[in-house]
Amino acid sequence: MNFATRMNGLGGDAAIEVFTKAKELESQGRNIIHLEIGQPDFKTPQNIREVAFQAMNDGYTTYTPAAGLLELKEVIAEHISQTRNISVNSDEVVVMPGAKPVIFFTLLALINPGDEVIYPNPGFPVYESVINLVGGKPIPLPLLEELDFQFSIDNLANSISEKTKLLILNSPHNPTGSVLTPEYLEAIAELAVKHNFYILSDEIYSHLIYDSKFTSIISFPGMKERTILLDGHSKTYAMTGWRLGYSVSPKPIAEKLDQLMLNSNSCACSFTQIAGIEAIKNSQEFVKEMFAEFKQRRDVIVEGLNSIPGINCRKPAGAFYTFPNVKQLPISCEKLADYLLAEAGVALLPGTAYGKFGDGYLRLSYANSIENIREGISQIKIAIAKL
């Protein structure tokens, strides 16, 4: 087949690939512990589900405006205004079917061929894929274990050129669980203003931060005018399959994102949008309970990993991932991930699935029960002892 050359830059999704392999092993009778998938293992709260059912019965089964229902946009604008300490209007909000379109459409709207986009590495693979797709030049920004998987501000400053158009931030971060501190964000904001580039701030894990308060770069002086904020319902409300995300950006950018929505997806699902209003406006007790469970799981998995000879694991500050160092083991992280699936029955990911600077690490999701996490750690320990 004679495909367009732009397709050559698109990568896959390692988590789904490993999940598929794990399911094949399960079909053969193997017991597999899933620590590869990055989604909450909780049911969407009942009140949200019931509102969605009622919305369907009430006729919310048709198109909505491309940028989303006004009532949802108003709720999101109020939510972001309160949580980020800025003033947001509903016309700065664009609702999308999941958060990934925010990445796609932001890059489509802003990046010309040859424009440079700085992105975290290791990082969510979609960033580099879409930079390549639109003809931009990806500039990886290494996340350093000695800095708790944050990047060096000097490295960032040295990566900026006259062609820099956009910096992608992800905090809390996938796959390392790191969180950018206010001091880092202030330094980044100063560089963005000085060198006149935009920020795409991926804040999909903003409600999953354990030992400090969440801070967004959009809150800093001069940053609302140059930030595209990405957030959504998937991780916070266990709504991954509902496909509901949104952007908050300056009105001229929001208008372009709206235009891209109109020409691609038409709109997000209407009854899902009604459920999204319920999620934000009403009881947050579920969020608190899920957060407390994740925090307990984090402590269990970090302690367990650090008990295994050859593995060193820092405690993540947010999200629901650990990123242990396995450089002391006599095997590459890719082969180790394959070995642990085959030998230990534990599905996890090599750090290189998230970029070249993930070499020597593994990513484990603790979106699983404490019982399964403990069993997985036990099986990993036995398998590594055989090495």
CSV table of C-alpha atoms in Angstrom, one decimal:
chain,number,residue,atom,x,y,z
A,1,MET,CA,0.0,0.0,0.0
A,2,ASN,CA,1.2,3.5,-0.8
A,3,PHE,CA,0.4,5.4,2.4
A,4,ALA,CA,1.1,9.1,3.0
A,5,THR,CA,4.6,9.6,4.4
A,6,ARG,CA,3.2,11.4,7.4
A,7,MET,CA,2.0,8.1,8.8
A,8,ASN,CA,5.6,7.0,9.3
A,9,GLY,CA,6.0,9.1,12.4
A,10,LEU,CA,3.0,7.7,14.2
A,11,GLY,CA,3.7,5.3,17.0
A,12,GLY,CA,1.5,2.7,18.7
A,13,ASP,CA,0.2,2.3,22.2
A,14,ALA,CA,2.5,-0.1,24.2
A,15,ALA,CA,0.0,-0.5,27.0
A,16,ILE,CA,-2.7,-1.8,24.6
A,17,GLU,CA,-0.2,-4.0,22.9
A,18,VAL,CA,0.9,-5.6,26.2
A,19,PHE,CA,-2.7,-5.8,27.4
A,20,THR,CA,-3.5,-7.8,24.2
A,21,LYS,CA,-0.6,-10.2,24.8
A,22,ALA,CA,-1.7,-10.6,28.4
A,23,LYS,CA,-5.3,-11.4,27.3
A,24,GLU,CA,-4.0,-14.0,24.9
A,25,LEU,CA,-2.1,-15.7,27.8
A,26,GLU,CA,-5.3,-15.5,29.9
A,27,SER,CA,-7.2,-17.3,27.1
A,28,GLN,CA,-4.7,-20.1,27.4
A,29,GLY,CA,-5.4,-20.5,31.1
A,30,ARG,CA,-2.6,-18.3,32.6
A,31,ASN,CA,-3.4,-16.0,35.5
A,32,ILE,CA,-2.1,-12.5,34.6
A,33,ILE,CA,-1.8,-9.5,36.9
A,34,HIS,CA,-2.5,-6.4,35.0
A,35,LEU,CA,-0.1,-3.5,35.9
A,36,GLU,CA,0.1,-2.1,32.4
A,37,ILE,CA,-3.2,-0.3,31.8
A,38,GLY,CA,-3.5,3.4,32.8
A,39,GLN,CA,-7.1,3.6,33.9
A,40,PRO,CA,-8.9,3.5,37.2
A,41,ASP,CA,-10.3,0.1,38.1
A,42,PHE,CA,-13.4,1.6,39.7
A,43,LYS,CA,-16.9,1.8,38.3
A,44,THR,CA,-18.1,5.2,37.2
A,45,PRO,CA,-20.1,6.6,40.2
A,46,GLN,CA,-23.7,5.6,40.2
A,47,ASN,CA,-25.1,9.2,40.2
A,48,ILE,CA,-23.2,9.9,37.0
A,49,ARG,CA,-24.4,6.8,35.3
A,50,GLU,CA,-28.0,7.5,36.3
A,51,VAL,CA,-27.9,11.0,35.0
A,52,ALA,CA,-26.6,9.7,31.7
A,53,PHE,CA,-29.5,7.2,31.4
A,54,GLN,CA,-32.0,9.9,32.2
A,55,ALA,CA,-30.4,12.3,29.7
A,56,MET,CA,-30.9,9.6,26.9
A,57,ASN,CA,-34.5,9.3,27.9
A,58,ASP,CA,-34.8,13.1,27.9
A,59,GLY,CA,-33.7,13.3,24.3
A,60,TYR,CA,-29.9,14.0,24.6
A,61,THR,CA,-29.1,11.7,21.7
A,62,THR,CA,-28.6,14.3,19.0
A,63,TYR,CA,-25.8,16.7,17.9
A,64,THR,CA,-24.6,19.5,20.2
A,65,PRO,CA,-22.6,22.5,19.2
A,66,ALA,CA,-19.1,21.4,18.1
A,67,ALA,CA,-17.5,23.1,21.1
A,68,GLY,CA,-19.9,21.4,23.5
A,69,LEU,CA,-23.1,22.2,25.4
A,70,LEU,CA,-23.2,25.7,26.8
A,71,GLU,CA,-24.2,24.4,30.3
A,72,LEU,CA,-21.2,22.0,30.4
A,73,LYS,CA,-18.8,24.7,29.2
A,74,GLU,CA,-20.1,27.0,31.9
A,75,VAL,CA,-19.6,24.4,34.5
A,76,ILE,CA,-16.0,23.7,33.3
A,77,ALA,CA,-15.2,27.4,33.1
A,78,GLU,CA,-16.3,27.8,36.7
A,79,HIS,CA,-14.4,24.7,37.8
A,80,ILE,CA,-11.2,25.8,36.2
A,81,SER,CA,-11.6,29.4,37.5
A,82,GLN,CA,-11.8,28.0,41.0
A,83,THR,CA,-9.1,25.3,40.8
A,84,ARG,CA,-6.6,27.4,38.8
A,85,ASN,CA,-7.2,30.8,40.4
A,86,ILE,CA,-7.9,32.5,37.1
A,87,SER,CA,-11.0,33.9,35.3
A,88,VAL,CA,-12.3,31.6,32.6
A,89,ASN,CA,-15.2,32.3,30.2
A,90,SER,CA,-17.3,29.5,28.6
A,91,ASP,CA,-16.1,30.7,25.1
A,92,GLU,CA,-12.6,29.7,26.0
A,93,VAL,CA,-13.7,26.1,26.6
A,94,VAL,CA,-13.9,23.4,23.9
A,95,VAL,CA,-15.4,20.0,24.9
A,96,MET,CA,-14.0,17.0,23.0
A,97,PRO,CA,-14.4,13.2,22.9
A,98,GLY,CA,-11.6,12.5,25.3
A,99,ALA,CA,-8.4,14.5,26.0
A,100,LYS,CA,-6.3,13.1,23.1
A,101,PRO,CA,-8.0,15.4,20.5
A,102,VAL,CA,-6.8,18.3,22.5
A,103,ILE,CA,-3.2,17.2,21.7
A,104,PHE,CA,-4.0,16.6,18.1
A,105,PHE,CA,-6.0,19.8,17.5
A,106,THR,CA,-3.6,22.1,19.4
A,107,LEU,CA,-0.7,20.9,17.3
A,108,LEU,CA,-2.7,21.1,14.1
A,109,ALA,CA,-3.8,24.6,14.9
A,110,LEU,CA,-0.4,26.0,15.9
A,111,ILE,CA,2.5,24.0,14.3
A,112,ASN,CA,3.8,24.6,10.8
A,113,PRO,CA,6.4,22.2,9.2
A,114,GLY,CA,9.7,22.9,10.8
A,115,ASP,CA,8.4,24.5,14.0
A,116,GLU,CA,10.0,23.0,17.1
A,117,VAL,CA,8.0,21.5,19.9
A,118,ILE,CA,9.7,20.6,23.2
A,119,TYR,CA,8.2,17.7,25.0
A,120,PRO,CA,9.0,15.6,28.1
A,121,ASN,CA,10.9,12.3,27.5
A,122,PRO,CA,10.0,9.8,28.9
A,123,GLY,CA,6.5,11.0,28.2
A,124,PHE,CA,3.1,10.1,26.8
A,125,PRO,CA,3.9,8.7,23.3
A,126,VAL,CA,1.1,10.6,21.6
A,127,TYR,CA,3.1,13.8,22.0
A,128,GLU,CA,6.0,12.8,19.7
A,129,SER,CA,3.7,11.0,17.3
A,130,VAL,CA,1.5,14.0,16.6
A,131,ILE,CA,4.5,16.4,16.5
A,132,ASN,CA,5.8,14.2,13.7
A,133,LEU,CA,2.4,13.9,12.0
A,134,VAL,CA,2.0,17.7,11.6
A,135,GLY,CA,5.5,18.1,10.4
A,136,GLY,CA,6.9,19.7,13.5
A,137,LYS,CA,10.4,19.0,14.9
A,138,PRO,CA,10.2,17.1,18.2
A,139,ILE,CA,12.8,18.3,20.8
A,140,PRO,CA,12.9,15.8,23.7
A,141,LEU,CA,13.4,17.2,27.1
A,142,PRO,CA,15.0,14.5,29.4
A,143,LEU,CA,13.3,13.9,32.8
A,144,LEU,CA,16.0,13.1,35.3
A,145,GLU,CA,15.7,10.6,38.1
A,146,GLU,CA,18.0,12.6,40.3
A,147,LEU,CA,15.6,15.5,40.0
A,148,ASP,CA,12.6,13.3,40.9
A,149,PHE,CA,11.9,12.9,37.2
A,150,GLN,CA,11.6,16.6,36.6
A,151,PHE,CA,13.7,18.3,33.9
A,152,SER,CA,16.6,20.7,34.3
A,153,ILE,CA,15.6,24.3,33.8
A,154,ASP,CA,19.0,24.8,32.2
A,155,ASN,CA,18.2,21.9,29.8
A,156,LEU,CA,14.9,23.6,28.9
A,157,ALA,CA,16.6,27.0,28.3
A,158,ASN,CA,19.2,25.4,26.1
A,159,SER,CA,16.6,23.6,24.1
A,160,ILE,CA,14.8,26.8,23.1
A,161,SER,CA,15.5,28.3,19.7
A,162,GLU,CA,14.0,30.9,17.5
A,163,LYS,CA,12.0,28.0,16.0
A,164,THR,CA,10.4,27.0,19.3
A,165,LYS,CA,6.6,27.3,19.0
A,166,LEU,CA,5.3,25.1,21.8
A,167,LEU,CA,6.3,23.4,25.0
A,168,ILE,CA,4.3,20.4,26.2
A,169,LEU,CA,4.0,19.9,30.0
A,170,ASN,CA,2.4,17.0,31.8
A,171,SER,CA,2.0,17.3,35.6
A,172,PRO,CA,1.3,15.0,37.3
A,173,HIS,CA,3.3,13.0,34.8
A,174,ASN,CA,2.8,9.8,32.9
A,175,PRO,CA,4.8,7.5,33.2
A,176,THR,CA,6.9,8.7,36.1
A,177,GLY,CA,4.3,10.2,38.5
A,178,SER,CA,6.4,13.3,38.9
A,179,VAL,CA,4.9,16.7,39.7
A,180,LEU,CA,6.2,20.1,38.7
A,181,THR,CA,6.7,22.4,41.7
A,182,PRO,CA,5.6,26.0,41.7
A,183,GLU,CA,9.2,27.0,41.6
A,184,TYR,CA,9.7,25.1,38.3
A,185,LEU,CA,6.5,26.4,36.9
A,186,GLU,CA,7.5,30.0,37.6
A,187,ALA,CA,10.8,29.5,35.9
A,188,ILE,CA,9.1,27.9,32.9
A,189,ALA,CA,6.6,30.8,32.7
A,190,GLU,CA,9.5,33.3,32.6
A,191,LEU,CA,11.1,31.4,29.7
A,192,ALA,CA,7.8,31.2,27.8
A,193,VAL,CA,7.2,35.0,28.1
A,194,LYS,CA,10.8,35.8,27.3
A,195,HIS,CA,10.9,33.6,24.2
A,196,ASN,CA,7.3,33.9,23.2
A,197,PHE,CA,6.2,30.3,22.9
A,198,TYR,CA,3.0,28.5,23.8
A,199,ILE,CA,2.4,25.9,26.5
A,200,LEU,CA,0.2,22.8,26.1
A,201,SER,CA,-0.4,21.8,29.8
A,202,ASP,CA,-1.6,18.3,30.1
A,203,GLU,CA,-3.4,18.2,33.5
A,204,ILE,CA,-5.5,15.1,33.1
A,205,TYR,CA,-4.1,13.8,36.5
A,206,SER,CA,-4.6,17.1,38.3
A,207,HIS,CA,-6.9,15.5,41.0
A,208,LEU,CA,-4.3,12.7,41.7
A,209,ILE,CA,-1.5,14.5,43.6
A,210,TYR,CA,-0.6,13.0,47.0
A,211,ASP,CA,1.8,15.1,49.1
A,212,SER,CA,1.3,18.7,48.0
A,213,LYS,CA,-1.2,21.0,46.3
A,214,PHE,CA,-1.7,21.0,42.5
A,215,THR,CA,-0.4,24.1,40.7
A,216,SER,CA,-1.1,24.9,37.1
A,217,ILE,CA,1.2,27.0,34.9
A,218,ILE,CA,-1.9,28.8,33.6
A,219,SER,CA,-2.1,30.5,37.0
A,220,PHE,CA,1.1,32.4,36.6
A,221,PRO,CA,1.2,36.0,35.3
A,222,GLY,CA,1.1,36.2,31.5
A,223,MET,CA,0.4,32.5,31.0
A,224,LYS,CA,-3.4,32.4,30.4
A,225,GLU,CA,-2.7,34.2,27.2
A,226,ARG,CA,-0.3,31.5,26.0
A,227,THR,CA,-1.5,28.3,27.6
A,228,ILE,CA,-3.8,25.5,26.2
A,229,LEU,CA,-4.9,23.6,29.3
A,230,LEU,CA,-5.9,20.0,28.7
A,231,ASP,CA,-8.1,18.1,31.3
A,232,GLY,CA,-11.0,15.7,31.3
A,233,HIS,CA,-13.2,13.3,33.2
A,234,SER,CA,-11.4,10.0,32.4
A,235,LYS,CA,-9.0,9.7,35.4
A,236,THR,CA,-10.8,11.8,38.0
A,237,TYR,CA,-14.2,10.2,37.7
A,238,ALA,CA,-13.3,6.7,36.3
A,239,MET,CA,-14.9,7.7,33.0
A,240,THR,CA,-12.2,6.5,30.5
A,241,GLY,CA,-14.7,4.9,28.2
A,242,TRP,CA,-17.1,7.8,28.2
A,243,ARG,CA,-14.6,9.9,26.1
A,244,LEU,CA,-15.0,13.3,27.6
A,245,GLY,CA,-12.2,15.8,27.7
A,246,TYR,CA,-11.8,19.5,27.2
A,247,SER,CA,-9.4,22.4,26.5
A,248,VAL,CA,-9.2,25.9,28.0
A,249,SER,CA,-7.3,28.4,25.9
A,250,PRO,CA,-7.3,32.0,24.7
A,251,LYS,CA,-10.4,32.7,22.6
A,252,PRO,CA,-8.6,32.9,19.2
A,253,ILE,CA,-7.1,29.4,19.8
A,254,ALA,CA,-10.4,28.1,21.1
A,255,GLU,CA,-12.1,29.2,17.9
A,256,LYS,CA,-9.6,27.2,15.9
A,257,LEU,CA,-10.1,24.1,18.1
A,258,ASP,CA,-13.8,24.5,17.7
A,259,GLN,CA,-13.3,24.6,13.9
A,260,LEU,CA,-11.3,21.4,14.0
A,261,MET,CA,-13.9,19.7,16.1
A,262,LEU,CA,-16.6,20.7,13.6
A,263,ASN,CA,-14.6,19.2,10.7
A,264,SER,CA,-13.7,16.0,12.5
A,265,ASN,CA,-15.9,14.7,15.3
A,266,SER,CA,-18.9,17.1,14.9
A,267,CYS,CA,-19.2,17.0,18.7
A,268,ALA,CA,-18.8,15.0,21.8
A,269,CYS,CA,-21.6,12.6,22.8
A,270,SER,CA,-24.5,14.6,24.1
A,271,PHE,CA,-25.7,12.5,27.0
A,272,THR,CA,-22.1,12.0,28.0
A,273,GLN,CA,-21.8,15.8,28.3
A,274,ILE,CA,-24.8,15.9,30.6
A,275,ALA,CA,-23.1,13.2,32.7
A,276,GLY,CA,-20.0,15.4,32.7
A,277,ILE,CA,-22.0,18.2,34.3
A,278,GLU,CA,-23.1,15.9,37.1
A,279,ALA,CA,-19.6,14.7,37.7
A,280,ILE,CA,-18.2,18.2,38.3
A,281,LYS,CA,-21.1,19.8,40.1
A,282,ASN,CA,-22.2,17.2,42.6
A,283,SER,CA,-20.7,15.1,45.3
A,284,GLN,CA,-16.9,14.6,45.1
A,285,GLU,CA,-16.9,11.9,47.7
A,286,PHE,CA,-16.1,9.2,45.1
A,287,VAL,CA,-13.0,11.2,44.1
A,288,LYS,CA,-11.8,11.4,47.7
A,289,GLU,CA,-12.3,7.7,48.2
A,290,MET,CA,-10.6,6.7,45.0
A,291,PHE,CA,-7.7,9.1,45.8
A,292,ALA,CA,-7.2,7.6,49.3
A,293,GLU,CA,-7.2,4.1,47.8
A,294,PHE,CA,-4.6,5.1,45.2
A,295,LYS,CA,-2.4,6.6,47.8
A,296,GLN,CA,-2.4,3.4,49.8
A,297,ARG,CA,-1.7,1.4,46.7
A,298,ARG,CA,1.2,3.7,45.9
A,299,ASP,CA,2.9,3.1,49.2
A,300,VAL,CA,2.4,-0.7,48.9
A,301,ILE,CA,3.8,-1.0,45.4
A,302,VAL,CA,6.8,1.3,46.1
A,303,GLU,CA,7.7,-0.6,49.3
A,304,GLY,CA,7.4,-3.9,47.4
A,305,LEU,CA,9.5,-2.9,44.5
A,306,ASN,CA,12.3,-1.5,46.7
A,307,SER,CA,12.4,-4.9,48.5
A,308,ILE,CA,13.5,-6.6,45.2
A,309,PRO,CA,17.3,-6.8,44.7
A,310,GLY,CA,18.3,-4.8,41.6
A,311,ILE,CA,15.2,-2.5,41.6
A,312,ASN,CA,15.1,1.0,42.9
A,313,CYS,CA,11.8,2.9,42.9
A,314,ARG,CA,11.2,6.5,43.9
A,315,LYS,CA,7.8,7.4,45.4
A,316,PRO,CA,5.6,9.1,42.8
A,317,ALA,CA,4.1,12.4,43.8
A,318,GLY,CA,1.0,12.0,41.6
A,319,ALA,CA,-1.0,10.0,39.0
A,320,PHE,CA,-1.0,6.2,39.5
A,321,TYR,CA,2.3,5.0,38.0
A,322,THR,CA,5.6,4.0,39.4
A,323,PHE,CA,8.8,4.2,37.2
A,324,PRO,CA,11.4,1.9,38.9
A,325,ASN,CA,15.0,1.9,37.9
A,326,VAL,CA,16.1,-1.6,36.7
A,327,LYS,CA,19.6,-0.7,35.4
A,328,GLN,CA,21.3,-3.0,37.8
A,329,LEU,CA,19.7,-6.1,36.3
A,330,PRO,CA,21.5,-8.0,33.6
A,331,ILE,CA,18.8,-7.6,31.0
A,332,SER,CA,17.3,-4.7,29.0
A,333,CYS,CA,14.1,-3.2,30.2
A,334,GLU,CA,12.3,-4.4,27.0
A,335,LYS,CA,13.4,-8.0,27.5
A,336,LEU,CA,12.7,-7.7,31.2
A,337,ALA,CA,9.1,-6.6,30.6
A,338,ASP,CA,8.7,-9.6,28.2
A,339,TYR,CA,10.3,-11.9,30.7
A,340,LEU,CA,8.1,-10.8,33.6
A,341,LEU,CA,5.0,-11.3,31.5
A,342,ALA,CA,6.0,-14.8,30.4
A,343,GLU,CA,7.7,-16.0,33.6
A,344,ALA,CA,5.9,-14.1,36.4
A,345,GLY,CA,2.5,-13.5,34.7
A,346,VAL,CA,2.8,-9.8,35.4
A,347,ALA,CA,1.9,-7.3,32.6
A,348,LEU,CA,3.9,-4.1,32.8
A,349,LEU,CA,5.7,-1.8,30.3
A,350,PRO,CA,9.4,-1.0,29.5
A,351,GLY,CA,10.4,2.6,30.0
A,352,THR,CA,11.4,2.8,26.4
A,353,ALA,CA,7.7,2.7,25.4
A,354,TYR,CA,7.7,6.3,26.6
A,355,GLY,CA,10.9,7.4,24.7
A,356,LYS,CA,14.6,6.8,24.6
A,357,PHE,CA,15.2,8.5,28.0
A,358,GLY,CA,13.0,5.8,29.6
A,359,ASP,CA,15.7,3.2,28.9
A,360,GLY,CA,16.6,1.3,32.1
A,361,TYR,CA,13.2,1.7,33.7
A,362,LEU,CA,9.8,0.0,33.9
A,363,ARG,CA,6.3,1.5,34.2
A,364,LEU,CA,3.8,-0.1,36.5
A,365,SER,CA,0.3,1.1,36.9
A,366,TYR,CA,-1.2,0.6,40.4
A,367,ALA,CA,-4.7,0.9,39.1
A,368,ASN,CA,-5.3,-2.6,40.5
A,369,SER,CA,-6.2,-4.0,43.9
A,370,ILE,CA,-3.7,-4.1,46.8
A,371,GLU,CA,-4.1,-7.9,46.8
A,372,ASN,CA,-3.1,-8.1,43.2
A,373,ILE,CA,-0.3,-5.6,43.6
A,374,ARG,CA,1.2,-7.7,46.4
A,375,GLU,CA,0.8,-10.9,44.4
A,376,GLY,CA,2.4,-9.2,41.4
A,377,ILE,CA,5.4,-8.0,43.5
A,378,SER,CA,5.8,-11.5,44.9
A,379,GLN,CA,5.9,-13.0,41.4
A,380,ILE,CA,8.3,-10.4,40.1
A,381,LYS,CA,10.6,-11.0,43.0
A,382,ILE,CA,10.6,-14.8,42.3
A,383,ALA,CA,11.2,-14.3,38.6
A,384,ILE,CA,14.1,-11.8,39.1
A,385,ALA,CA,15.8,-14.1,41.5
A,386,LYS,CA,16.0,-16.6,38.7
A,387,LEU,CA,18.0,-14.1,36.6
